[in-house]
Structures are given as structure tokens and as C-alpha cells.
Coordinates of C-alpha atoms in Angstrom, one line a residue:
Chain Q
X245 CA 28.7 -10.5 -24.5
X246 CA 32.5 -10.0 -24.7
X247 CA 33.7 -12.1 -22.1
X248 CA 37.5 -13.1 -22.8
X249 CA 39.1 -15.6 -20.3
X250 CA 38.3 -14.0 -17.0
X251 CA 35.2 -12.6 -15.7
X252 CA 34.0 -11.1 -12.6
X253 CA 30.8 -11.6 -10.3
X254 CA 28.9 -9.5 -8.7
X255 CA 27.2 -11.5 -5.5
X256 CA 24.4 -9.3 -3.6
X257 CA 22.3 -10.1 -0.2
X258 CA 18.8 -11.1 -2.4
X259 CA 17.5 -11.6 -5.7
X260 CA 15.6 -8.2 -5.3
X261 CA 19.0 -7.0 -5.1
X262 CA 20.6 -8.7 -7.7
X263 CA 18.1 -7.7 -10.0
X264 CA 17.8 -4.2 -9.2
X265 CA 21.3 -4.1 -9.6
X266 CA 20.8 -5.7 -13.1
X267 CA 18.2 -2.7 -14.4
X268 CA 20.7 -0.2 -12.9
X269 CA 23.8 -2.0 -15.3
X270 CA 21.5 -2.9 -18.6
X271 CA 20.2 1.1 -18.8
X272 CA 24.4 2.3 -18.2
X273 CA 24.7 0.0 -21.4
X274 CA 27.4 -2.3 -19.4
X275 CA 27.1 -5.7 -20.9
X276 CA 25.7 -8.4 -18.5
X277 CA 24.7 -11.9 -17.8
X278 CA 22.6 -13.3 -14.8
X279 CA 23.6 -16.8 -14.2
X280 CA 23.1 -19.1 -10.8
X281 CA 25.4 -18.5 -8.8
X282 CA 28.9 -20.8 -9.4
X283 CA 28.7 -23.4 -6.3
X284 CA 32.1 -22.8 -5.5
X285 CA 31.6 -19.6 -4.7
X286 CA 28.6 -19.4 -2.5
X287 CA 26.2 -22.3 -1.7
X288 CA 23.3 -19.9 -1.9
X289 CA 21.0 -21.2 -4.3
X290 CA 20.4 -17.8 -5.9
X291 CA 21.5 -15.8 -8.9
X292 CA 24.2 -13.5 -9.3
X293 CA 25.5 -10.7 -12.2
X294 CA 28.6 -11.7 -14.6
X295 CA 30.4 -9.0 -16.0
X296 CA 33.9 -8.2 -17.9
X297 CA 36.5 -6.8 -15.1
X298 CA 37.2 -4.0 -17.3
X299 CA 33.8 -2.5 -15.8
X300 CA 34.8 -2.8 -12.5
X301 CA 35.4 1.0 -11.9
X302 CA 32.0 2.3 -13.6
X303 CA 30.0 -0.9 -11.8
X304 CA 31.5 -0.1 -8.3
X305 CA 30.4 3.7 -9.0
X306 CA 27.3 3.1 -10.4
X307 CA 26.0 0.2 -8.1
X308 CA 27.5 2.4 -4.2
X309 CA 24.1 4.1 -3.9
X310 CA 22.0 0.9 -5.2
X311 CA 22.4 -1.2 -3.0
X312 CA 24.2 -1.4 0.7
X313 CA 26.3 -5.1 0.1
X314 CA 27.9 -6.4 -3.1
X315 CA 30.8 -8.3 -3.0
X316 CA 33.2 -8.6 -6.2
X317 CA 34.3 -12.2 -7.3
X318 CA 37.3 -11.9 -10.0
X319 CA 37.4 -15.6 -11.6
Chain P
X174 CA -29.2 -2.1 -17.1
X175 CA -25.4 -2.4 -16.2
X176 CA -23.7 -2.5 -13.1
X177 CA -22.6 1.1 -11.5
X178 CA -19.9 0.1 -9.3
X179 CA -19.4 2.6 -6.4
X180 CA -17.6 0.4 -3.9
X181 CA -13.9 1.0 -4.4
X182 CA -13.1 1.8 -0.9
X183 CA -13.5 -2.1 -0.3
X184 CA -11.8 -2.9 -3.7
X185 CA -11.5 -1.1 -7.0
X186 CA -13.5 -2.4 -10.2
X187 CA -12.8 -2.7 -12.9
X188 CA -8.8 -2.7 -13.6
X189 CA -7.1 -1.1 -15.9
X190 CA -6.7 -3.3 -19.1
X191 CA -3.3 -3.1 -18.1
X192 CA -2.8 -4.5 -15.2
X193 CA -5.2 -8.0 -16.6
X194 CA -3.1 -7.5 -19.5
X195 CA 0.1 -8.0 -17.3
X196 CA -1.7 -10.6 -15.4
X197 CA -1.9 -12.7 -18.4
X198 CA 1.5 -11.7 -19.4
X199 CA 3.1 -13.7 -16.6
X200 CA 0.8 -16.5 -16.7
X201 CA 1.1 -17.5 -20.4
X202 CA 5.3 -16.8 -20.9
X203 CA 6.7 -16.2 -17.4
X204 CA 5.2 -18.1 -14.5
X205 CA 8.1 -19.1 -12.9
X206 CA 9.1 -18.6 -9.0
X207 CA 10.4 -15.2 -8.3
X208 CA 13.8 -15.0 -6.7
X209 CA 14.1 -18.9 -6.2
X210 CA 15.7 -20.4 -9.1
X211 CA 18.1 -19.4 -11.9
X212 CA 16.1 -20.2 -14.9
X213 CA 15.1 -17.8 -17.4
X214 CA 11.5 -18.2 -16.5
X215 CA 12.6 -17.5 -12.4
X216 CA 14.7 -14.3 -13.4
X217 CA 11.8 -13.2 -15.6
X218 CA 9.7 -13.2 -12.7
X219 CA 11.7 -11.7 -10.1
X220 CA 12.0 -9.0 -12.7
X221 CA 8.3 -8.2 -12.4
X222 CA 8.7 -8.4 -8.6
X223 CA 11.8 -5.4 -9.0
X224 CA 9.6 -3.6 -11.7
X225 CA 6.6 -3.3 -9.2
X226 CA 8.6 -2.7 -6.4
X227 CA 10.8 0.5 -8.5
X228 CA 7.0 2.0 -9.7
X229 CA 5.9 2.2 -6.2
X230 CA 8.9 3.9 -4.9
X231 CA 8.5 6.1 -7.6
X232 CA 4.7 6.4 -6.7
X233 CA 5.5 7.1 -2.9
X234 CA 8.9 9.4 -3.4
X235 CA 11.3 6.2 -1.9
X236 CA 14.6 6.5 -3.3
X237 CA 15.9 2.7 -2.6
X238 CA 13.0 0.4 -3.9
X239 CA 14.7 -2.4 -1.8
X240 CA 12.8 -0.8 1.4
X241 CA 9.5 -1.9 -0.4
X242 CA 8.6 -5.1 0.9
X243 CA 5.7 -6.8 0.0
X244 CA 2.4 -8.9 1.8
X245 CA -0.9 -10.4 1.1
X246 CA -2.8 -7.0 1.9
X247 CA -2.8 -3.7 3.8
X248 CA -3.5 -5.6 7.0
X249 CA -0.5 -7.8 7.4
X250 CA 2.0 -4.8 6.9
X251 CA 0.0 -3.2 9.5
X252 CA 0.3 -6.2 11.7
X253 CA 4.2 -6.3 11.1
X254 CA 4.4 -3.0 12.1
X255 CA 2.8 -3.5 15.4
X256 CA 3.0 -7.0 16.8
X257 CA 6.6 -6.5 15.1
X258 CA 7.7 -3.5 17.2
X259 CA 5.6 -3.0 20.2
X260 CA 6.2 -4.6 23.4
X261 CA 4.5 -4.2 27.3
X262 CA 5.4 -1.1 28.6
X263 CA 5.8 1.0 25.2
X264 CA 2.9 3.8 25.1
X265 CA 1.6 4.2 21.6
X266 CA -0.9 6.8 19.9
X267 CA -3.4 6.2 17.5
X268 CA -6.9 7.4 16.2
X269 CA -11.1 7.7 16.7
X270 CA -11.1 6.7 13.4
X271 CA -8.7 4.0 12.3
X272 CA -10.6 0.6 10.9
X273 CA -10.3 -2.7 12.8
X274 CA -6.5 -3.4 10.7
X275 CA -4.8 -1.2 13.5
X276 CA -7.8 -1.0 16.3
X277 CA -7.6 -5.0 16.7
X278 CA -4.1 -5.9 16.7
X279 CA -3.5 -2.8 19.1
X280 CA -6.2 -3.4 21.6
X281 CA -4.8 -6.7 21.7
X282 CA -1.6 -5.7 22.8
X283 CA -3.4 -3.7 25.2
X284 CA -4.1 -6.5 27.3
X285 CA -0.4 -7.6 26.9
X286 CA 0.6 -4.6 28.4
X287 CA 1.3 -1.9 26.0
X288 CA -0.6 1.6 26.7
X289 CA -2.8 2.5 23.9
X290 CA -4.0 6.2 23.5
X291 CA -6.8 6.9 21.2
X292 CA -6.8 10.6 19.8
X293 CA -10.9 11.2 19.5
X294 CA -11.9 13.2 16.3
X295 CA -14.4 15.6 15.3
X296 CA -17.6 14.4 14.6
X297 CA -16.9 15.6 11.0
X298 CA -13.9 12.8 11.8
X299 CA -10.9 15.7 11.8
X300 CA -8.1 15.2 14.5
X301 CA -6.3 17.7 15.7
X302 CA -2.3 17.2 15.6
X303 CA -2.1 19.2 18.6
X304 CA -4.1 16.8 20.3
X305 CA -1.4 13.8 19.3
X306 CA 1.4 16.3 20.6
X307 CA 0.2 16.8 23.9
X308 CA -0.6 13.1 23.6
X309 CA 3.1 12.2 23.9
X310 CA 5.2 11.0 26.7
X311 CA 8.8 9.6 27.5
X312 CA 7.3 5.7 26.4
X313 CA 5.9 6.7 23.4
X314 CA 7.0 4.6 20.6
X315 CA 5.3 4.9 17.6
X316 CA 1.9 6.8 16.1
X317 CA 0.1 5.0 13.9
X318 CA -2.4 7.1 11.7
X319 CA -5.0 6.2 8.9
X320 CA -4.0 8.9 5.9
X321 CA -7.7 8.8 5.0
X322 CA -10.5 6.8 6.8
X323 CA -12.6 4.2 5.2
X324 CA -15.8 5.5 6.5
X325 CA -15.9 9.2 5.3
X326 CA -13.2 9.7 3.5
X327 CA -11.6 12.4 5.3
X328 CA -7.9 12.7 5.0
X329 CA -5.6 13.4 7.7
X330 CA -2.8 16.1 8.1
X331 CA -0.3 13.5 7.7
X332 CA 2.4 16.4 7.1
X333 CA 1.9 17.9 10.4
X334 CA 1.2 14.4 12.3
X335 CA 4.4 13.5 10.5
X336 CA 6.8 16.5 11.8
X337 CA 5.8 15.8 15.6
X338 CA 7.0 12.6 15.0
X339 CA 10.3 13.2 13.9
X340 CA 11.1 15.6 16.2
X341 CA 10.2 13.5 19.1
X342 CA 12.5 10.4 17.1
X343 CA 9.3 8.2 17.5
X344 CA 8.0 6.1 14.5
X345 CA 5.2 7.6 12.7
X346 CA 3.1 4.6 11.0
X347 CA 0.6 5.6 8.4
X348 CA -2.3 3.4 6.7
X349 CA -2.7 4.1 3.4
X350 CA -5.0 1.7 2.5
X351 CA -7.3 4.4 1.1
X352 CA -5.1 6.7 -0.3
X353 CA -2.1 5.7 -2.1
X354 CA -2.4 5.9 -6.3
X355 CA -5.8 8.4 -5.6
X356 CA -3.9 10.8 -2.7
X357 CA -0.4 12.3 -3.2
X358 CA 2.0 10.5 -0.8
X359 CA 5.4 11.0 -0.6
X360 CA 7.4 9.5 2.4
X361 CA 10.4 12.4 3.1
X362 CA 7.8 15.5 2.6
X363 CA 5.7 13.7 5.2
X364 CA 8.0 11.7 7.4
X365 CA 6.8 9.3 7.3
X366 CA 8.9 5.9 8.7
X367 CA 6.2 3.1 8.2
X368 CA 3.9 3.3 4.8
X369 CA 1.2 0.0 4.8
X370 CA -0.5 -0.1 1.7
X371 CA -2.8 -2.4 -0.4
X372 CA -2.5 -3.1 -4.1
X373 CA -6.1 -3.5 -4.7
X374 CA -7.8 -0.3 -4.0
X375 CA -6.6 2.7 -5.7
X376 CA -3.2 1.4 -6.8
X377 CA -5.3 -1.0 -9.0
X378 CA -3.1 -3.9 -8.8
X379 CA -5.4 -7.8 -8.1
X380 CA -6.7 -8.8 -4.5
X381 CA -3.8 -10.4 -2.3
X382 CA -1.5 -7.8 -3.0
X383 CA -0.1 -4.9 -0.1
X384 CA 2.8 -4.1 0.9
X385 CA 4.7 -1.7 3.0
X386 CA 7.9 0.9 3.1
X387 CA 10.1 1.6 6.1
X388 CA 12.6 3.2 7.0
X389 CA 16.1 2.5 7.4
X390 CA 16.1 3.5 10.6
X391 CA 13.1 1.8 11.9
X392 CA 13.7 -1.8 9.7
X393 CA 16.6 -2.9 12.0
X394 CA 13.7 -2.8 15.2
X395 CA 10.9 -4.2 13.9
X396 CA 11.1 -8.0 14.3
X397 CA 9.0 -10.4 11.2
X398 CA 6.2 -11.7 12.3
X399 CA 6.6 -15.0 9.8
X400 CA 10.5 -16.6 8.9
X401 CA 10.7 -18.6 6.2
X402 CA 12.6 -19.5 2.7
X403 CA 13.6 -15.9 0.9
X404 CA 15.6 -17.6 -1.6
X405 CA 18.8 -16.2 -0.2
X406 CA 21.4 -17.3 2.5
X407 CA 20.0 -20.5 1.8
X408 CA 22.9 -21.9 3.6
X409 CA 21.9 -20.7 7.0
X410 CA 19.1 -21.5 9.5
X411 CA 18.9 -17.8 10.7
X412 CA 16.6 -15.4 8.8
X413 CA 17.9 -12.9 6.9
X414 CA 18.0 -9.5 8.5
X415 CA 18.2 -7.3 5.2
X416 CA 15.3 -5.8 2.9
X417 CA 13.1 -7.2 1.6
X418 CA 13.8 -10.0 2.4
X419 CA 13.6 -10.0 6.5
X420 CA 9.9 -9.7 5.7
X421 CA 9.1 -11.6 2.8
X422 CA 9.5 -15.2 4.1
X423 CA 7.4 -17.9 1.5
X424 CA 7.4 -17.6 -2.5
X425 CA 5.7 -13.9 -2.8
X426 CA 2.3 -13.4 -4.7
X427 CA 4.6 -12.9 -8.2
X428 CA 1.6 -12.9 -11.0
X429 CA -0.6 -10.0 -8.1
X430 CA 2.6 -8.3 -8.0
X431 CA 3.2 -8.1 -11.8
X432 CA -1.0 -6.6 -11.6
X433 CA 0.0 -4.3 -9.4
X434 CA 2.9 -3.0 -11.1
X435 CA 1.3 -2.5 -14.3
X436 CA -1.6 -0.9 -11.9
X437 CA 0.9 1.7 -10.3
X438 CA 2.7 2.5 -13.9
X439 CA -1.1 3.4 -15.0
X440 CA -1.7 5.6 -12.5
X441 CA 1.9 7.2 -12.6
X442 CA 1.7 7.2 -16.9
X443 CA -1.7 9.7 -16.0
X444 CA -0.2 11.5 -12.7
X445 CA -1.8 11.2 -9.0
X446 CA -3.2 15.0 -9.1
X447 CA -5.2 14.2 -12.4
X448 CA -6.8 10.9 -10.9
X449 CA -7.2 13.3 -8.2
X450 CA -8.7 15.8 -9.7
X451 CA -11.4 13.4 -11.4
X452 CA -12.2 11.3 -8.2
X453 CA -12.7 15.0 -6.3
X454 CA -15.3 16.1 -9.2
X455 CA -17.2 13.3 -8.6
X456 CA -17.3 13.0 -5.2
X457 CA -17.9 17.0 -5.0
X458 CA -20.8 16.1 -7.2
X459 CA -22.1 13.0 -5.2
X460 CA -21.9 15.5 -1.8
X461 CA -23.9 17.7 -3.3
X462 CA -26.6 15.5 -4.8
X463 CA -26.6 13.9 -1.8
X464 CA -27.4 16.9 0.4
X465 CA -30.3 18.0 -1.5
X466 CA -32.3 14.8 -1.4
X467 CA -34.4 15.2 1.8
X468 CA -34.7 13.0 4.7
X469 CA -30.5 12.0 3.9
X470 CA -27.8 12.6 6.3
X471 CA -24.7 13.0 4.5
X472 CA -21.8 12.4 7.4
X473 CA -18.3 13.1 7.5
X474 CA -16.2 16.7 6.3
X475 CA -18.8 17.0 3.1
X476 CA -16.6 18.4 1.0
X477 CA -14.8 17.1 -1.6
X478 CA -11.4 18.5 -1.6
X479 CA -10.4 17.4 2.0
X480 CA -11.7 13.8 1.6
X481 CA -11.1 10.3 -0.8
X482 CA -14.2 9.3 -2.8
X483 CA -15.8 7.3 0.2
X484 CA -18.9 9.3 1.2
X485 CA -21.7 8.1 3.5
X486 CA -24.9 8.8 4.0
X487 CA -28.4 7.7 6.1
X488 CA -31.7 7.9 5.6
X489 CA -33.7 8.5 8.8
X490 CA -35.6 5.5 9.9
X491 CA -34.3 2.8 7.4
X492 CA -31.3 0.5 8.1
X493 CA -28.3 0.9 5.8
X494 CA -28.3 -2.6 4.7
X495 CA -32.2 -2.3 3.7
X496 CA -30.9 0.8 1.5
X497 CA -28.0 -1.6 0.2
X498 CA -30.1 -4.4 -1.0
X499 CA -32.6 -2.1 -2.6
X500 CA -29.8 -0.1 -4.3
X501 CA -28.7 -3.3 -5.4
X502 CA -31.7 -5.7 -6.7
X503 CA -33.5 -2.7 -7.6
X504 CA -31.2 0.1 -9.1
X505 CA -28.1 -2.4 -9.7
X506 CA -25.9 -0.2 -7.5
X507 CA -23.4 -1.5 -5.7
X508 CA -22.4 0.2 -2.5
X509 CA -21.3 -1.2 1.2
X510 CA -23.4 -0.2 4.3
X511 CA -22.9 -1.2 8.0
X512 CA -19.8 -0.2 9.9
X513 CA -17.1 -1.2 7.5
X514 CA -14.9 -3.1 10.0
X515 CA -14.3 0.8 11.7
X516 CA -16.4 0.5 14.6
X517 CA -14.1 3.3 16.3
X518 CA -14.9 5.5 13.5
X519 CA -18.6 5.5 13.8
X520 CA -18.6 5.7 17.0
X521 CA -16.1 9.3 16.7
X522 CA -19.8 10.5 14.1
X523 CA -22.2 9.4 16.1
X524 CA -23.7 6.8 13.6
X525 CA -22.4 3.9 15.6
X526 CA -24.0 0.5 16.2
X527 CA -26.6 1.3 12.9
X528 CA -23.8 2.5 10.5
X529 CA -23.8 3.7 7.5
X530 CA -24.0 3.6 3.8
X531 CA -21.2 4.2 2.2
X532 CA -21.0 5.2 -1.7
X533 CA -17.0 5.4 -3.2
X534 CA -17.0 5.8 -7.0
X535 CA -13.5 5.5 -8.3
X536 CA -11.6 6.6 -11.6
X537 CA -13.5 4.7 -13.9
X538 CA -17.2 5.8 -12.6
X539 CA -18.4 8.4 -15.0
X540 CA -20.7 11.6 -14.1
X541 CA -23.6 9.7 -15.8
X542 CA -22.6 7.2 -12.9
X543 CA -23.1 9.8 -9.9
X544 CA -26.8 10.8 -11.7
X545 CA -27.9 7.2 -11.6
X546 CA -27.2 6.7 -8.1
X547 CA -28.7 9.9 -7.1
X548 CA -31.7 9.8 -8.7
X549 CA -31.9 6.0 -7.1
X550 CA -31.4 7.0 -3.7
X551 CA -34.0 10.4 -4.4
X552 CA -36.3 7.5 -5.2
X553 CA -36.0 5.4 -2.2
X554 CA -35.5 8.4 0.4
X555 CA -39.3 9.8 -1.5
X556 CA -40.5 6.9 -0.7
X557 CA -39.7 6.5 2.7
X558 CA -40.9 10.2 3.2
X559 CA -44.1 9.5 1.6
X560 CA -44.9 5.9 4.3

């Protein structure tokens, strides 16, 4: 995975989310990572996606009819 | 001699290789909790869970698979979708031939204060949607319909039940426990809102598993029975009020579900209408046979192409389970008399408090299968004629 000094998480409502989202990303070919999520960001003790920010445009496209909350973490 | 299985309206045997093949799967290299931790072996098995849950919504024509949420069985989505929704005063609609999964959780509401109307059927066990319809008033809230009943198979025009529904902007809650995977079911063609199924009948998936769909404007008033742990929002002591989530309180049944979803991609690798189209031969077949044996009382629509697999018959003067152990000890045939928890039903053909018996081959029974079984029940119906 080509992750240069910033990345970006995707944080959704459920796992089931989450990893629907994940098929939805791995079959566009965007390159991903599911990793728990960072405990300064959420104390949820669930997973969440890690992707490059230069997806954002194509993720926020593909993933508006996936599912109905996702919310964007640029770290 | 081996076994000829005809009881798959209680449960299908045998599964697919596939779905025991999946089984193992998770047990030897995945195992882990689904949705709960971050580890590999966690992610792995919430990807199962999402597999399952995409090949049913592909099965039942959802397009968001989140809206699938799954139980331990047919029964417990049913029970969400009444003790979950009703409340005294609402006026609800339901059937003469629903099984005990909707009749008891209803009539016990009943005496909480809700107003139950039963639709009565044909004897042949048809309803009429007119009769629901005319059946509706200003507290209606919700119709909730077997798509095919457990005692004679007959499927219901859940299409037509379905647009009544709609246009009246009441929720229309269907029991699928004998169709879906052996019946085509699609959700928007029939509109429907509330979809209960089970994952061990025809969608071939291990006991424990059901599940159910709703729709999005329905899941916001239906309140969870059970609250719990979903692995999300962990931070909060309110329950979650998203899909699935809002109904799936408590680690979910991850190595059933991983069954089941290698169940439903079996049945949607080979198509609904050919699985159809086999199950229909057969049971056209078994009607047939049936009706020519004399002294037998086949009951129900007798005829294949408006039914599931699940025929039943009588013999004059002998008890349906005297005919079941004989099939059994004697012919090694398994089949399932009495009233099969639809007391209701039996009571809308006239074969209620004795029962029936009730023969349902499935998609692995064979022709060869059908022949056995009739020539057994030729035998013990001769023999009766000749006492």
C-alpha cells in the first residue's frame, strides 16, 4: 500500500458497514487497509478503512449510495 | 436400505457440500468474533457475516444489504416485527393459515389490547386479497402473511396482498420461512416492508440461522426486542439505532452465518426458477401418486405449480402419527405428521385436532425418492383397506 506521510480514515456506524464499505473499495481497485480504529479518534472499539487522500474524490463517490454515514478523518 | 428424507419443510437435509465445506472453513482458519475486535481473524469473520448478508440481498432483490439483519431463526424476526411494532389499540390483519410463529405472539397481544383480524381461507387454504382489503380500517397497522404455509404448501398472492398494502401506507409483513431460496421473492416487485426468513430450510444455510429485511421506512418504528453489545458506539450506554445493528445485540451466530451464505450462493450459482422447477416436478409427481392410492386424502390446492413441496395427506381411520412411525421403522421414511405447530391452518382444511401427514421432498430428493414413498404409503393404505 502506498501510504506517504498522511493518510485518511474512513470511520462508519458498524463493522457491517465498514466492511461492506471495504468490498465496495477492494473491487474499484483503491488500495486499502482495515486497522482498529486510532483511539484518538473514536473510543469505539471497532475497526475502521485507511486510505491515501488522493482517493478521496472516487471513495466519496463510490461509497454515497453504500452506506448512509461515513465520516472522513485526514491525519 | 437408506434413508429418504422428505421432511424439509421442518429443515432441509442434507446441505450442500458447500455450505459444510464453509462451515469448516471458518472453524479451522477464521473463528474469530465477527465485528468485535480488530484482528485479522475478527475482520475475517465479519467478512463472512457481510458476504452472507450481500448473497441474500441479492437472493431477495434488496439493494442495501445493511437492511439484512440477522437472528437465531424465522421466529425471532417474526417476533421483532410484532412485539417490536404493535401496541394496544393498533388493529392488525393476518391469516387462517399462518403457523404458531405469528398466531402466538399475536394472540398474545390480543389480550394486551391490540385487535387481531384473522382472514379465513379456502379449505384448499387460498385467501382471497379482497377479503384483507375490505379487512382494513383507520387503525390498521401492519398485515402479516405467510408467503407459503407449512401445512399444504400453498403459496399466497403476496404481489397483490403486497400492493393493498402500500397504498394504504401500512406495513406489510411476510413469513418466508417456507419459501425463500425454493420460491422467487423479490422485496420491491412485491412490497414488501418486513421479509422474516430462516437459513435452514430452503436457503440451506445450518439450524440457528434466520434473519429478516426491512424497510427503511418501517426500521425507524419498530423497537428491538433484546439491547445489547453490537461492537459499535461502544462508548455509549444507548443502543444503537442504525442497521443492523439496532437488532443484532450479542456476538451473532458467525460460523451458521458463513453456512448460510455459502447455502444462498448455491442456490443463486443454480438460479431460484431451476430449483423451482425441480422441487415442482416432484411434488407434481408426489400429488399425483398420492391421489391414486385409495383410501388417501390428499389436502390442500393439489397441484404443483401453486404450492412449495409440503404436501399432506390422510388415510381414513389411521392416526397420522401411526402412519409416521410405520413410514419410518418400516419403509425408513422420514416425514412429519400431527399439526405442525399451525393449528389455525388445520383448522381453515378441516383436518384439525387429528392433523395430518405431511411429506416435503426438497432439491436433493430424487424421482426414485417420490416411487419409494409411494409405493410405501400404497402398502400401508392396502393394508388398512384390507382390515
Amino acid at each position: 500500500m502506498n501510504v506517504s506521510k498522511s493518510y485518511m480514515i474512513l470511520l462508519f456506524d458498524s463493522t457491517s458497514a465498514t466492511l461492506l464499505a471495504e468490498k465496495v473499495l477492494k473491487k474499484e481497485g483503491i488500495p486499502i487497509k482495515i486497522i482498529p480504529v486510532p483511539r484518538h479518534i473514536s473510543s469505539d472499539c471497532g475497526v475502521c478503512i485507511r486510505v491515501s487522500p488522493q482517493d478521496r474524490e472516487k471513495i466519496e463517490e463510490l461509497l454515497a449510495d453504500v452506506v448512509d454515514r461515513a465520516e472522513i478523518c485526514v491525519l | 436400505m437408506s434413508v429418504i428424507y422428505m421432511d424439509n419443510a421442518a429443515t432441509s437435509w442434507p446441505k450442500p457440500a458447500e455450505t459444510m465445506a464453509a462451515i469448516n472453513h471458518y472453524n479451522d482458519m477464521i473463528g474469530g468474533s465477527p465485528g468485535r475486535s480488530g484482528h485479522r481473524l475478527s475482520v475475517d469473520a465479519g467478512r463472512c457475516v457481510i458476504d452472507a448478508r450481500e448473497a441474500l440481498a441479492e437472493l431477495f432483490g434488496i439493494s442495501n444489504p445493511l437492511r439484512i439483519v440477522f437472528t437465531g431463526n424465522a421466529t425471532e424476526a417474526l417476533n421483532i416485527a410484532i412485539f417490536g411494532f404493535l401496541a394496544a389499540g393498533d388493529h392488525v390483519i393476518t391469516s387462517g393459515m399462518e403457523h404458531n410463529s405469528v398466531m402466538r405472539p399475536l394472540r398474545a397481544l390480543e389480550q394486551q389490547g391490540v385487535d387481531v383480524t384473522v382472514i379465513p381461507c379456502s379449505p384448499r387454504g387460498e385467501i382471497d386479497p379482497g377479503d384483507v382489503e375490505k379487512a382494513i380500517g383507520a387503525a390498521t397497522r401492519a398485515i402479516y402473511l405467510t408467503h407459503a404455509s407449512n401445512v399444504t404448501g400453498t403459496i399466497m398472492p403476496i404481489a397483490d396482498v403486497g400492493a393493498i398494502a402500500r397504498e394504504k401506507g401500512i406495513m406489510f409483513c411476510v413469513d418466508a420461512a417456507q419459501s425463500a431460496g425454493a420460491v422467487p421473492l423479490d422485496v420491491e416487485d412485491m412490497k414488501i416492508d418486513f421479509l422474516a426468513f430462516t437459513g435452514h430450510k430452503s436457503l440451506f444455510g445450518p439450524q440457528g440461522t434466520g434473519g429478516f429485511y426491512v424497510a427503511d421506512g418501517f426500521a425507524k418504528n419498530i423497537r428491538p426486542i433484546m439491547m445489547g453489545g453490537t461492537g459499535s458506539r461502544s462508548e455509549s450506554e444507548e443502543h444503537p439505532d442504525f442497521l443492523p445493528d439496532k437488532f443484532e445485540p450479542g456476538t451473532v451466530n458467525g460460523i451458521g452465518i458463513a453456512g448460510l451464505g455459502a447455502g444462498v450462493r448455491f442456490i443463486l450459482d443454480r438460479g431460484v426458477d431451476h430449483i423451482r422447477n425441480h422441487e415442482m416436478g416432484l411434488t407434481d409427481m408426489l400429488i399425483l401418486g398420492l391421489g391414486e392410492i385409495p383410501g388417501v386424502v390428499v389436502h390442500g390446492g393439489r397441484d404443483a405449480r401453486r404450492q412449495t413441496t409440503a404436501v399432506s395427506f390422510s388415510i381414513e381411520t389411521v392416526s397420522p402419527a401411526a402412519i409416521a412411525l410405520i413410514l419410518d421403522e418400516e419403509y425408513q421414511i422420514m416425514s412429519r405428521p400431527g399439526l405442525q405447530c399451525a393449528p389455525a391452518a388445520h383448522r381453515t382444511i378441516g383436518t384439525f385436532p387429528v392433523g395430518t401427514v405431511r411429506l416435503s421432498p426438497g432439491y436433493f430428493t430424487s424421482e426414485d425418492d417420490i416411487g419409494r414413498a409411494l409405493s410405501a404409503i400404497a402398502a400401508i393404505a392396502g393394508r388398512i383397506v384390507r382390515l
